[in-house]
mmCIF file of C-alpha atoms and ligand atoms in Angstrom:
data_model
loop_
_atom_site.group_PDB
_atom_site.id
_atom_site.type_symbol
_atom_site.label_atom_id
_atom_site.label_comp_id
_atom_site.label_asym_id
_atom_site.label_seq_id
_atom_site.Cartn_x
_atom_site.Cartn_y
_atom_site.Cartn_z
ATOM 1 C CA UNK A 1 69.699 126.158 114.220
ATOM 2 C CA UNK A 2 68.474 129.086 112.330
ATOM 3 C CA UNK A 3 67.167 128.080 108.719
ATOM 4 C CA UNK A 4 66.345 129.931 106.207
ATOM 5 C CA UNK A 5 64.180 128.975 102.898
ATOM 6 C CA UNK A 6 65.582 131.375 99.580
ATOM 7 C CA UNK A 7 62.746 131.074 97.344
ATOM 8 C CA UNK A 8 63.618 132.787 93.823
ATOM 9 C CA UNK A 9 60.339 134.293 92.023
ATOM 10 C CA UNK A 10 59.619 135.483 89.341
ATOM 11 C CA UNK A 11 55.681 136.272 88.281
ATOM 12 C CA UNK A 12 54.456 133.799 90.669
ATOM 13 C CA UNK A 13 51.633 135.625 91.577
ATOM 14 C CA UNK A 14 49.355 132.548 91.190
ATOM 15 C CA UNK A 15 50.873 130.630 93.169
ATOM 16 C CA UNK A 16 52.710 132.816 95.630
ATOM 17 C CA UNK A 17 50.150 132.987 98.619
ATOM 18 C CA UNK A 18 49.694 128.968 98.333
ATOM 19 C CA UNK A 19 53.552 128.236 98.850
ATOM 20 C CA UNK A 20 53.326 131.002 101.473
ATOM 21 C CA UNK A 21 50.584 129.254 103.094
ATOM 22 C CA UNK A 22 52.172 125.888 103.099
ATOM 23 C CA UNK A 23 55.890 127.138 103.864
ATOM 24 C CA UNK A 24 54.551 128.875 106.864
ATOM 25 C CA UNK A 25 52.447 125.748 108.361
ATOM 26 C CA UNK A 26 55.892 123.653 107.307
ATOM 27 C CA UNK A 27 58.228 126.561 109.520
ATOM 28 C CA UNK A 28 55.415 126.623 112.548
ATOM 29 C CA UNK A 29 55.679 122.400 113.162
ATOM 30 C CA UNK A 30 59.229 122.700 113.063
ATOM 31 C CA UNK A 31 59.913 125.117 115.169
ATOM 32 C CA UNK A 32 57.580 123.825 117.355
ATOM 33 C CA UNK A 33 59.320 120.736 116.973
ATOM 34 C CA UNK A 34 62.207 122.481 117.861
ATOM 35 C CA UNK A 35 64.290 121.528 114.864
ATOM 36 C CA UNK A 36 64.519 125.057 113.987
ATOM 37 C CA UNK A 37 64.537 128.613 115.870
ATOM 38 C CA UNK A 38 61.783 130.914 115.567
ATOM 39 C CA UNK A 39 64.639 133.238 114.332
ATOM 40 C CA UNK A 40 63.833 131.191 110.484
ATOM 41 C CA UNK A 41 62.965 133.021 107.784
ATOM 42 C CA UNK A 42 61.111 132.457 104.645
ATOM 43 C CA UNK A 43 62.821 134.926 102.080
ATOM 44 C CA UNK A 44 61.423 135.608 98.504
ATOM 45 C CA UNK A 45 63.721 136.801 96.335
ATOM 46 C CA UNK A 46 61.281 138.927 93.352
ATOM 47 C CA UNK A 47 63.543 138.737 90.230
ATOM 48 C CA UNK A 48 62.293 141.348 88.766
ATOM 49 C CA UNK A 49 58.345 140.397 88.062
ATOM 50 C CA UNK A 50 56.118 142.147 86.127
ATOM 51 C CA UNK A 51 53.065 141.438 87.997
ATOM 52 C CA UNK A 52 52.052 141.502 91.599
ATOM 53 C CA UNK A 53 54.766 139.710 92.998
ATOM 54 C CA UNK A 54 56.486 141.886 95.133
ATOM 55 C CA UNK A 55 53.240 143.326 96.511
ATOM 56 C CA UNK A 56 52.568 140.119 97.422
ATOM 57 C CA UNK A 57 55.615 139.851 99.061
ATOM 58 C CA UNK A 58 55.136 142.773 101.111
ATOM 59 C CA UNK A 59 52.239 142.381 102.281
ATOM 60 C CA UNK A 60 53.280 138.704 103.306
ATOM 61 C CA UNK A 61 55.875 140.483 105.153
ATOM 62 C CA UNK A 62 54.232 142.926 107.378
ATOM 63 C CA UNK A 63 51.780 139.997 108.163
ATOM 64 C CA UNK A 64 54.295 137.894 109.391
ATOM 65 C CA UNK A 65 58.062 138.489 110.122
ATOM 66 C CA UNK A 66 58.476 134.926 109.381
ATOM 67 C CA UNK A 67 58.159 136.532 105.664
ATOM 68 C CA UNK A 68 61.488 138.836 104.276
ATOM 69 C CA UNK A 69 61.665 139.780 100.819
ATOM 70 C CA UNK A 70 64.590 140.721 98.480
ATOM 71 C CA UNK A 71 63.906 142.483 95.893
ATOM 72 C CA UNK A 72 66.423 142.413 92.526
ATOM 73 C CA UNK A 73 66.589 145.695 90.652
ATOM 74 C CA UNK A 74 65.724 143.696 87.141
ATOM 75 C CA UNK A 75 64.799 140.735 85.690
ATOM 76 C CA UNK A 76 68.415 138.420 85.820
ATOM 77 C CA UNK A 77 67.105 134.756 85.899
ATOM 78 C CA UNK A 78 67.052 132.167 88.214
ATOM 79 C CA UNK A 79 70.457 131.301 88.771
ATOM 80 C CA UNK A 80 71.188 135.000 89.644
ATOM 81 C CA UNK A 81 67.885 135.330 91.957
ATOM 82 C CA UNK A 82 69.022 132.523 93.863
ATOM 83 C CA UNK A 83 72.666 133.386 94.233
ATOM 84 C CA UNK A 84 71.460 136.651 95.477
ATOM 85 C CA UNK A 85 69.181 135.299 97.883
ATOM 86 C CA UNK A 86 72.085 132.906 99.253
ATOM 87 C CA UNK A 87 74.400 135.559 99.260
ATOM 88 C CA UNK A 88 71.995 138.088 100.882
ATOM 89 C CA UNK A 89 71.077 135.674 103.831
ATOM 90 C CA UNK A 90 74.564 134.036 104.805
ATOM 91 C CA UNK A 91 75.356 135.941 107.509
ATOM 92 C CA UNK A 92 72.436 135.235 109.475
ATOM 93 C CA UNK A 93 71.343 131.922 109.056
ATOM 94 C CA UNK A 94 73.059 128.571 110.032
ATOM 95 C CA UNK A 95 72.137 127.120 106.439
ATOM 96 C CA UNK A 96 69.936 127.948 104.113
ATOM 97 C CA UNK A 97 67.500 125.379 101.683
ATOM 98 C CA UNK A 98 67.109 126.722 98.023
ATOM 99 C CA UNK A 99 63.480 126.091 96.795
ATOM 100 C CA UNK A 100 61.188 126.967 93.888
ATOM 101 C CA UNK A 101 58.505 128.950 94.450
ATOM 102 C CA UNK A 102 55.828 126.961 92.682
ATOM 103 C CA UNK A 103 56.741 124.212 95.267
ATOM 104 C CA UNK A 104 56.862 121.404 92.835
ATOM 105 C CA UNK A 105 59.967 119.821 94.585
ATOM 106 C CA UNK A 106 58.122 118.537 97.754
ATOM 107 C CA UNK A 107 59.078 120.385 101.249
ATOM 108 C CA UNK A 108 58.783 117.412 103.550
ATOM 109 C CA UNK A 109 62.387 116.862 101.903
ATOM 110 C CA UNK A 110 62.918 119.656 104.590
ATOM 111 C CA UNK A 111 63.132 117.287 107.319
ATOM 112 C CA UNK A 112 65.638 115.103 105.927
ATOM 113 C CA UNK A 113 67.768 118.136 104.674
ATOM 114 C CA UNK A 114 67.915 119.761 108.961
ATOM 115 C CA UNK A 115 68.501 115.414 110.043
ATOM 116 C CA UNK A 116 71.071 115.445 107.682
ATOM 117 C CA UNK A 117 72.712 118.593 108.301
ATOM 118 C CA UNK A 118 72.779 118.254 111.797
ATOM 119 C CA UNK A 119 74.616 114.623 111.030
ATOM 120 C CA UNK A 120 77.220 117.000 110.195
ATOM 121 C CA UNK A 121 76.804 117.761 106.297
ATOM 122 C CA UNK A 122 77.460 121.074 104.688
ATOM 123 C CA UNK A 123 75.139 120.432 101.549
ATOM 124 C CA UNK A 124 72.471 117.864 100.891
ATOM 125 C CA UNK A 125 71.041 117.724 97.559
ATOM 126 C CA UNK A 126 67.458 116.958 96.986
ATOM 127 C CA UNK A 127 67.386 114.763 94.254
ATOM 128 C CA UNK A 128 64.014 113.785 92.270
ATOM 129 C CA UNK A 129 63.139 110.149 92.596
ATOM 130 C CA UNK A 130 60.304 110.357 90.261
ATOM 131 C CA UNK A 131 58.784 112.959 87.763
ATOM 132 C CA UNK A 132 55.283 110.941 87.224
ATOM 133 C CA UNK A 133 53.669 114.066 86.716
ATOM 134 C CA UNK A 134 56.219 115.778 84.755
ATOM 135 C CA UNK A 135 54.705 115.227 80.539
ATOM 136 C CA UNK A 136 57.041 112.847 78.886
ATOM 137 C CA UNK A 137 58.836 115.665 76.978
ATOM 138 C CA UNK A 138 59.715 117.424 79.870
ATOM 139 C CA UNK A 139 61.368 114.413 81.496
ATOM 140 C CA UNK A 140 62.849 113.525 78.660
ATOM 141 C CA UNK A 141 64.334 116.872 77.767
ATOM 142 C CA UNK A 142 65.309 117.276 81.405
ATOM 143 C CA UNK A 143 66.818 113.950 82.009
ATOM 144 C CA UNK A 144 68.939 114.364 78.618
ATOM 145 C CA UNK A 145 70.110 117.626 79.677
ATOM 146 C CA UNK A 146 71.855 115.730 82.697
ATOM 147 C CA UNK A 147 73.194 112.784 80.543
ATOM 148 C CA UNK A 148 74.970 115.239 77.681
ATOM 149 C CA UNK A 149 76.333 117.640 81.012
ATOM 150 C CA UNK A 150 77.914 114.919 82.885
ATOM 151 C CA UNK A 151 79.400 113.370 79.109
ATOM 152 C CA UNK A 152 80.539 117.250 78.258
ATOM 153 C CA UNK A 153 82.439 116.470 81.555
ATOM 154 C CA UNK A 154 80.174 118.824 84.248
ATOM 155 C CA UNK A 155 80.066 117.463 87.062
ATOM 156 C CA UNK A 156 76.432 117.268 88.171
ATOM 157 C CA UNK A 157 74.097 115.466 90.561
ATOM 158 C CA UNK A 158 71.998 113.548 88.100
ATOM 159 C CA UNK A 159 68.241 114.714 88.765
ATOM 160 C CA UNK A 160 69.410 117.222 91.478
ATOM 161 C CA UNK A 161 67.787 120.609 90.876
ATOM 162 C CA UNK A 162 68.256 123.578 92.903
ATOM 163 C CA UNK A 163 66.852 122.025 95.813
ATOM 164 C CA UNK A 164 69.659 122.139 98.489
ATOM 165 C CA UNK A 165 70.686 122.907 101.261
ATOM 166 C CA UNK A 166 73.963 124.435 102.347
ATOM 167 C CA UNK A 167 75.571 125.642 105.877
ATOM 168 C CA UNK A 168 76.966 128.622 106.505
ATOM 169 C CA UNK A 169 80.384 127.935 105.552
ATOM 170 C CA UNK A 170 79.565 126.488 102.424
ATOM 171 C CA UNK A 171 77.863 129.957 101.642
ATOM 172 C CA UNK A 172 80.965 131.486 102.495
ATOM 173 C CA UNK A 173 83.025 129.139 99.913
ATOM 174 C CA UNK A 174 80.451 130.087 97.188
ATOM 175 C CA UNK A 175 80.673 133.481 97.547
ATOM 176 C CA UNK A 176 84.353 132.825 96.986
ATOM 177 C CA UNK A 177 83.091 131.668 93.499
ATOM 178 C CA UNK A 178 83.926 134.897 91.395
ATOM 179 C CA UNK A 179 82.628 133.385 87.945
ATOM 180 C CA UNK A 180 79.995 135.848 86.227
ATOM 181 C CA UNK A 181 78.457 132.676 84.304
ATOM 182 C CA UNK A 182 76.408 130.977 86.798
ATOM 183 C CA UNK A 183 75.912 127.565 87.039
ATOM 184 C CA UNK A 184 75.299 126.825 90.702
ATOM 185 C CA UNK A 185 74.499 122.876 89.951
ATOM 186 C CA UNK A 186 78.140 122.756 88.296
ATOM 187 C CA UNK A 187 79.857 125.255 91.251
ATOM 188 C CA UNK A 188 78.476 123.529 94.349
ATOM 189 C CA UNK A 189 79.967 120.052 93.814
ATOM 190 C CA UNK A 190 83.342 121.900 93.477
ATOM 191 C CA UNK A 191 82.982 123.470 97.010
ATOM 192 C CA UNK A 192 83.512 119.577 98.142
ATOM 193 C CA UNK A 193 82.892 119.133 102.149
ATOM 194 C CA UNK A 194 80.420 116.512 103.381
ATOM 195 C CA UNK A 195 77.691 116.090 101.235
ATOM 196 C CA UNK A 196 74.564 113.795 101.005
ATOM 197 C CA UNK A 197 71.500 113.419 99.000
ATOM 198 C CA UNK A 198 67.719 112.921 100.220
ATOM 199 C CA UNK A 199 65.207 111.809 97.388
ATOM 200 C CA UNK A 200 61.705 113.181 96.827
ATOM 201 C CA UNK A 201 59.271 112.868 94.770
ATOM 202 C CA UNK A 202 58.552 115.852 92.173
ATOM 203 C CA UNK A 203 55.114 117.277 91.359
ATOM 204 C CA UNK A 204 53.105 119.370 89.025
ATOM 205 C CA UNK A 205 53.377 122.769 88.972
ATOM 206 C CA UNK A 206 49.870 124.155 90.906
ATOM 207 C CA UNK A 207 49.323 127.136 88.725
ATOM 208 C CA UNK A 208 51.092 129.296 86.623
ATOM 209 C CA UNK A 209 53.228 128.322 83.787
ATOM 210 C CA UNK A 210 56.927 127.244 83.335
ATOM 211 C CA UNK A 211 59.219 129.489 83.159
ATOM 212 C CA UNK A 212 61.632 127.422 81.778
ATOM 213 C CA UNK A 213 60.692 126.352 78.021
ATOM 214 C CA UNK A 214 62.942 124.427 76.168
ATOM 215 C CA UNK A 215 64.411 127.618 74.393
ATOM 216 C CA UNK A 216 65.602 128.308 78.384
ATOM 217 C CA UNK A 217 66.560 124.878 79.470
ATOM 218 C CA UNK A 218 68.624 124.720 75.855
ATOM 219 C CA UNK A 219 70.436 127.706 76.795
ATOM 220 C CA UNK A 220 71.169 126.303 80.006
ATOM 221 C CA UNK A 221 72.502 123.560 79.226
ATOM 222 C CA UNK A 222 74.460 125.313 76.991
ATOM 223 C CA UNK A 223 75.043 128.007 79.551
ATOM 224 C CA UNK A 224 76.452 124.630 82.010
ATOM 225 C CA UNK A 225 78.776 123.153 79.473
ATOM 226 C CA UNK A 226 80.626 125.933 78.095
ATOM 227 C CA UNK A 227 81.107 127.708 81.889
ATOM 228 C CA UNK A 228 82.045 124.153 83.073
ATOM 229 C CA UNK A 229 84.202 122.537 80.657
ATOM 230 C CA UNK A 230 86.509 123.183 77.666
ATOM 231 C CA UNK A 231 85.794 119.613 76.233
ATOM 232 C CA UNK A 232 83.944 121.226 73.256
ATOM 233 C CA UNK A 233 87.221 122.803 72.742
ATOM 234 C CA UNK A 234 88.938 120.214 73.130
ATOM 235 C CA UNK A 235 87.003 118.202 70.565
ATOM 236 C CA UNK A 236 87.172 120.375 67.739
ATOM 237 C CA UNK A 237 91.067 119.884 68.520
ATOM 238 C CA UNK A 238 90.892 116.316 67.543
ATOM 239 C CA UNK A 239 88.102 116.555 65.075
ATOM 240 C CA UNK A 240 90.725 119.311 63.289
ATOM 241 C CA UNK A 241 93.694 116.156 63.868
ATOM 242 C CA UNK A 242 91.184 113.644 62.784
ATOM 243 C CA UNK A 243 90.304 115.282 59.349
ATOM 244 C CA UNK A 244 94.117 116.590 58.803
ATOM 245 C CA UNK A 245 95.122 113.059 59.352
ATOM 246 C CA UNK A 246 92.405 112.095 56.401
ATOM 247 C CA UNK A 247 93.319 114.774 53.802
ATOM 248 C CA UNK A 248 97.088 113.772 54.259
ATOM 249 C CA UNK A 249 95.810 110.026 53.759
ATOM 250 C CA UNK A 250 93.518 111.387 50.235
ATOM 251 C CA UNK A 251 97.043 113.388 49.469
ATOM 252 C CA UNK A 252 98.996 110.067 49.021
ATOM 253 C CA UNK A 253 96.342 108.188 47.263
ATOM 254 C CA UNK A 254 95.485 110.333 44.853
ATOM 255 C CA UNK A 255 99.133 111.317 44.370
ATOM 256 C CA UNK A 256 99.589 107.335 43.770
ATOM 257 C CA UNK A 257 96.428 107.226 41.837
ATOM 258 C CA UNK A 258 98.385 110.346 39.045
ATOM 259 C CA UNK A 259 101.709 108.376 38.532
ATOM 260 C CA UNK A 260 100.046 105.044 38.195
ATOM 261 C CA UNK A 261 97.978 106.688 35.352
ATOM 262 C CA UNK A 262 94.406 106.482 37.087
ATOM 263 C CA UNK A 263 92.843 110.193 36.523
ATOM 264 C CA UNK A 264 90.699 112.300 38.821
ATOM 265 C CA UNK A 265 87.405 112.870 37.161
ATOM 266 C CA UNK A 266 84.857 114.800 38.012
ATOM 267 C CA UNK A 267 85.456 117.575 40.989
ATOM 268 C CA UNK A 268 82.388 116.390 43.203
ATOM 269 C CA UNK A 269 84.394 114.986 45.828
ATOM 270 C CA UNK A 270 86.277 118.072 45.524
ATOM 271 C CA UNK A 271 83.699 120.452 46.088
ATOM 272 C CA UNK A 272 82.054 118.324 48.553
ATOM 273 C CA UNK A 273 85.288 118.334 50.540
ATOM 274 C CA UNK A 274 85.827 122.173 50.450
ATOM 275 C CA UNK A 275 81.862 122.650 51.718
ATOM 276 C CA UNK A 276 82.630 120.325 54.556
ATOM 277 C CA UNK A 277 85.826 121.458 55.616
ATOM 278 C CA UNK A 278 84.361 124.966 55.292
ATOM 279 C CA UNK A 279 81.522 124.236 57.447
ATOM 280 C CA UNK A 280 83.637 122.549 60.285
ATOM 281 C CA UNK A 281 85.702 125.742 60.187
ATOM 282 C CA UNK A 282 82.987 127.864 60.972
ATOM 283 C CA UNK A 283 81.688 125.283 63.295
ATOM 284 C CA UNK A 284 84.713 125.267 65.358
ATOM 285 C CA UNK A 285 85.075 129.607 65.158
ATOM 286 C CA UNK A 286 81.822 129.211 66.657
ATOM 287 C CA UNK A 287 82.764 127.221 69.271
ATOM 288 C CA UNK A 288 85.920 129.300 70.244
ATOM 289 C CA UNK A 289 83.956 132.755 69.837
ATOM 290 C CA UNK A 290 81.655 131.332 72.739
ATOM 291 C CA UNK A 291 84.437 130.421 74.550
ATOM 292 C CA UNK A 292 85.858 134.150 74.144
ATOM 293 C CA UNK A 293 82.452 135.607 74.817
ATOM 294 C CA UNK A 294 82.507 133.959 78.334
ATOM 295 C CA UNK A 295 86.478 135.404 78.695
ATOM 296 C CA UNK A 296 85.085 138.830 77.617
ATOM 297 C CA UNK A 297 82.217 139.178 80.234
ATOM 298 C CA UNK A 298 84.074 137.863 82.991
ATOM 299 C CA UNK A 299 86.869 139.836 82.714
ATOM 300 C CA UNK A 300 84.495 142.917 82.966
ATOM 301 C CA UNK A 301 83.235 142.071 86.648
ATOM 302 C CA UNK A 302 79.499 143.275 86.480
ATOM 303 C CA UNK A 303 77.525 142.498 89.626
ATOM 304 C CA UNK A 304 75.479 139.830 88.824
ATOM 305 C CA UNK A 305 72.799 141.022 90.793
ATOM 306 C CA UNK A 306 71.707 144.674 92.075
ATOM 307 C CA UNK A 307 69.362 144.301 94.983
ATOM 308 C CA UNK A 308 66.940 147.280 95.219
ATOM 309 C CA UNK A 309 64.979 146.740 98.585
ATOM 310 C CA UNK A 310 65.326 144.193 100.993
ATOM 311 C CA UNK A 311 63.029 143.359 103.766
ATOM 312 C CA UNK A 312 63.460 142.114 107.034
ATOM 313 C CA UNK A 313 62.972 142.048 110.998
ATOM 314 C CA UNK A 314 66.397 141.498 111.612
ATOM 315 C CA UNK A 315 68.248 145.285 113.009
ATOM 316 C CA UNK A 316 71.933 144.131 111.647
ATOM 317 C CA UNK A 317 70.765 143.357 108.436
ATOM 318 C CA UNK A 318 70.673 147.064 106.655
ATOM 319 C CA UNK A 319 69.712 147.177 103.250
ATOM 320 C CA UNK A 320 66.073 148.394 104.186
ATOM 321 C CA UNK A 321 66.556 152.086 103.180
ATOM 322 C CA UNK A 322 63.334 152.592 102.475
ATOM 323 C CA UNK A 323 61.983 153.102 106.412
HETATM 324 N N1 LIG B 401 62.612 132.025 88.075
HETATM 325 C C1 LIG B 401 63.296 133.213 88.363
HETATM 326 N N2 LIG B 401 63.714 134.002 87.328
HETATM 327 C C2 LIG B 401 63.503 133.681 86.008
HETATM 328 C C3 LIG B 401 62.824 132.451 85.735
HETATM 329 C C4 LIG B 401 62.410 131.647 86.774
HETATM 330 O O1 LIG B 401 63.516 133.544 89.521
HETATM 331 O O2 LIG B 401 63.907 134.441 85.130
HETATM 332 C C5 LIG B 401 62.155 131.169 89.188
HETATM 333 C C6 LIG B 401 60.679 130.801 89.171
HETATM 334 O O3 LIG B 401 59.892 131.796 89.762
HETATM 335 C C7 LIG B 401 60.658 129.505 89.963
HETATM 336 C C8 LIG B 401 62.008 128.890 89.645
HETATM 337 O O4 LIG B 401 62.807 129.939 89.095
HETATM 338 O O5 LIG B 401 60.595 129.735 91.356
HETATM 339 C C9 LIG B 401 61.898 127.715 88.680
HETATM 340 O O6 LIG B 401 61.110 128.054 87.558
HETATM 341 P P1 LIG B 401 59.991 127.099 86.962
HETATM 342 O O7 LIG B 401 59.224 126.453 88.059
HETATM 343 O O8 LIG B 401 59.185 127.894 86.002
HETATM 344 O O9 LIG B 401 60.877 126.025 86.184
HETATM 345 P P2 LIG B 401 60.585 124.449 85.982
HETATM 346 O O10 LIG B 401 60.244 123.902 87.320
HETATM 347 O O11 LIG B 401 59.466 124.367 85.013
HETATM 348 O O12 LIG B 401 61.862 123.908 85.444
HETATM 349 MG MG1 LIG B 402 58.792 124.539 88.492
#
C-alpha cells in the first residue's frame, strides 16, 4: 500500500529536521518491512510560515524524494493546511495518516493505523490515552473542550486529535464536504464507513511553542459548535419560551396583586427585569448574527486554500510550475 504522512506546519523550524529525521527512520523500517511501498511519501504542508520553514522543506526534498512539500499561498490555519494536504495527496496514495509536525502524538501509532487499515477500515482515529506531560491547564482546557462539543451535540471522538488515518475513498467523500468552516474532527465521523481507534500515548512538544493558545483553542471550539450544530439556536428558542412563560406568570400575579388592593412599590424589579430581558436579547442577536456570519461566508465559495508550489517526484502530479 502506498502511505502517505500530511504533516501541516507552520514555523516549525525548530523542530522540523528532528520529525524529519525520525519520520524518515519510521518510513525506511516499514518499507523494509514491507508494510508500505517505497512509493510513500512524507509531505509537509508550510502554511504560510514566516521563518525558515519552507527552506527547510526544500532542501529536505531534494535530499530525499521520500520528502514532498506543499506549499499554501498564506497563512490559513491548521484545519485548512491539513485539508489541503489531504486533498492535494488523494489521488496518489492508498491512505493517508494526518500528523503534527512537532510529533507530540507518538508515530509508532503508525503501525496500528496500516494493521488496522489493512483489516479493512477506512479511518482509524488515534486517540490519546494519556497527556502526563501535557501542564494541567492544558489538559484541562483540552479535555473540556471535548465534554461542552459532544453536549453542544458535535459529534466527536473524545481525545481524538487530528491524528488519523483515512483511505482513499474516504478522501474522496471528504472532498465531497463543500462546507467553508472547517472542522475536520466534526466532518470525518459523518463520512461513516468502518472505523476504529488505536490509543497512544501523547508527549511534550520538543521545541518550539504552541501554536494553539487558549485564545485559538476558544475559537475553535467555538469554530466546532456553531459549524456543527444549531443547538445554541435552539436554546435561545426555549430560553425566549422559558422567560415568556414567566412574564405571562408575573402578568397574572401582579394583575391579582392590583384588584386585591396590594400595590407595586418600588420599580427595582422593574428595572431589573428590563436590564435582563435586554441583555438576553442581545445575547441571543448575537447568537443568530454568528449563525448568519457562517450562512454569509459559505454562500460566497472562497477556496479555502490556494496552494502556491508543490513539490514532488511523482510525473502525474503537476502543480510543480516552478521547474
Ligand atoms: N499549525 C498550522 N497552522 C497554524 C497553526 C498551527 O499548520 O496556523 C500546525 C502546527 O505547525 C502543528 C499543528 O498545526 O503541526 C498543531 O499545532 P500545535 O502543535 O502548536 O498545537 P498543540 O499541539 O499545542 O495543540
Ligand atoms: Mg502540538
Amino acid at each position: 500500500m502506498i502511505l502517505h504522512l500530511v504533516i501541516p506546519c507552520y514555523n516549525e523550524q525548530e523542530v522540523l529536521e528532528t520529525t524529519a529525521d525520525a519520520l524518515q527512520k519510521k518510513f525506511e523500517k516499514l518499507i523494509s518491512d514491507k508494510k508500505i511501498s517505497d512509493k510513500s511519501r512524507i509531505v509537509f504542508v508550510d502554511d504560510g510560515s514566516k521563518d525558515d520553514t519552507w527552506s527547510i522543506i526544500e532542501k529536505l526534498h531534494e535530499k530525499d524524494p521520500v520528502f514532498s512539500g506543499i506549499k499554501l499561498s498564506r497563512n490559513r490555519g491548521h484545519q485548512n493546511a491539513l485539508l489541503a494536504g489531504l486533498m492535494t495527496v488523494k489521488e496518489s496514495c492508498d491512505a493517508a495518516i494526518s500528523l503534527d509536525a512537532d510529533l507530540q502524538d507518538n508515530i509508532d501509532a503508525i503501525d496500528e493505523m496500516i494493521d488496522k487499515y489493512k483489516e479493512g477500515c477506512d479511518i482509524v482515529y488515534g486517540v490519546r490515552s494519556a497527556r502526563k506531560t501535557d501542564t494541567f491547564f492544558k489538559r484541562f482546557t483540552a479535555e473540556s473542550f471535548y465534554k461542552i462539543l459532544s453536549k453542544m451535540g458535535v459529534e466527536v471522538t473524545y481525545n481524538h486529535a487530528d491524528y488519523r488515518l483515512m483511505s482513499k475513498r474516504a478522501l474522496e467523500k471528504l472532498s465531497e464536504f463543500k462546507e467553508v468552516n472547517l472542522f475536520l474532527r466534526g466532518i470525518v465521523p459523518m463520512i461513516g464507513f468502518r472505523s476504529d481507534k488505536v490509543y497512544y500515548e501523547r508527549q511534550k512538544r520538543m521545541a518550539g511553542e504552541s501554536k494553539y493558545p487558549l485564545k485559538k483553542m476558544l475559537a475553535f471550539a467555538f469554530e466546532g459548535v456553531t459549524s456543527l450544530s444549531i443547538k445554541p439556536i435552539r436554546f435561545i428558542t426555549f430560553l425566549g419560551i422559558g422567560i415568556f412563560t414567566v412574564s405571562i406568570i408575573m402578568l397574572i400575579y401582579f394583575l391579582i396583586r392590583h384588584f386585591t388592593g396590594g400595590t407595586i412599590h418600588g420599580w427595582t424589579s422593574l428595572a431589573v427585569s428590563v436590564w435582563a430581558i435586554g441583555g438576553l436579547q442581545l445575547l441571543s442577536i448575537g447568537v443568530i448574527g454568528e449563525y448568519i456570519g457562517k450562512i454569509y461566508l459559505e454562500t460566497k465559495h472562497r477556496p479555502k486554500y490556494i496552494i502556491e508550489e508543490y513539490l514532488s517526484d511523482n510525473d502525474n502530479d503537476n502543480a510543480d510550475h516552478n521547474k
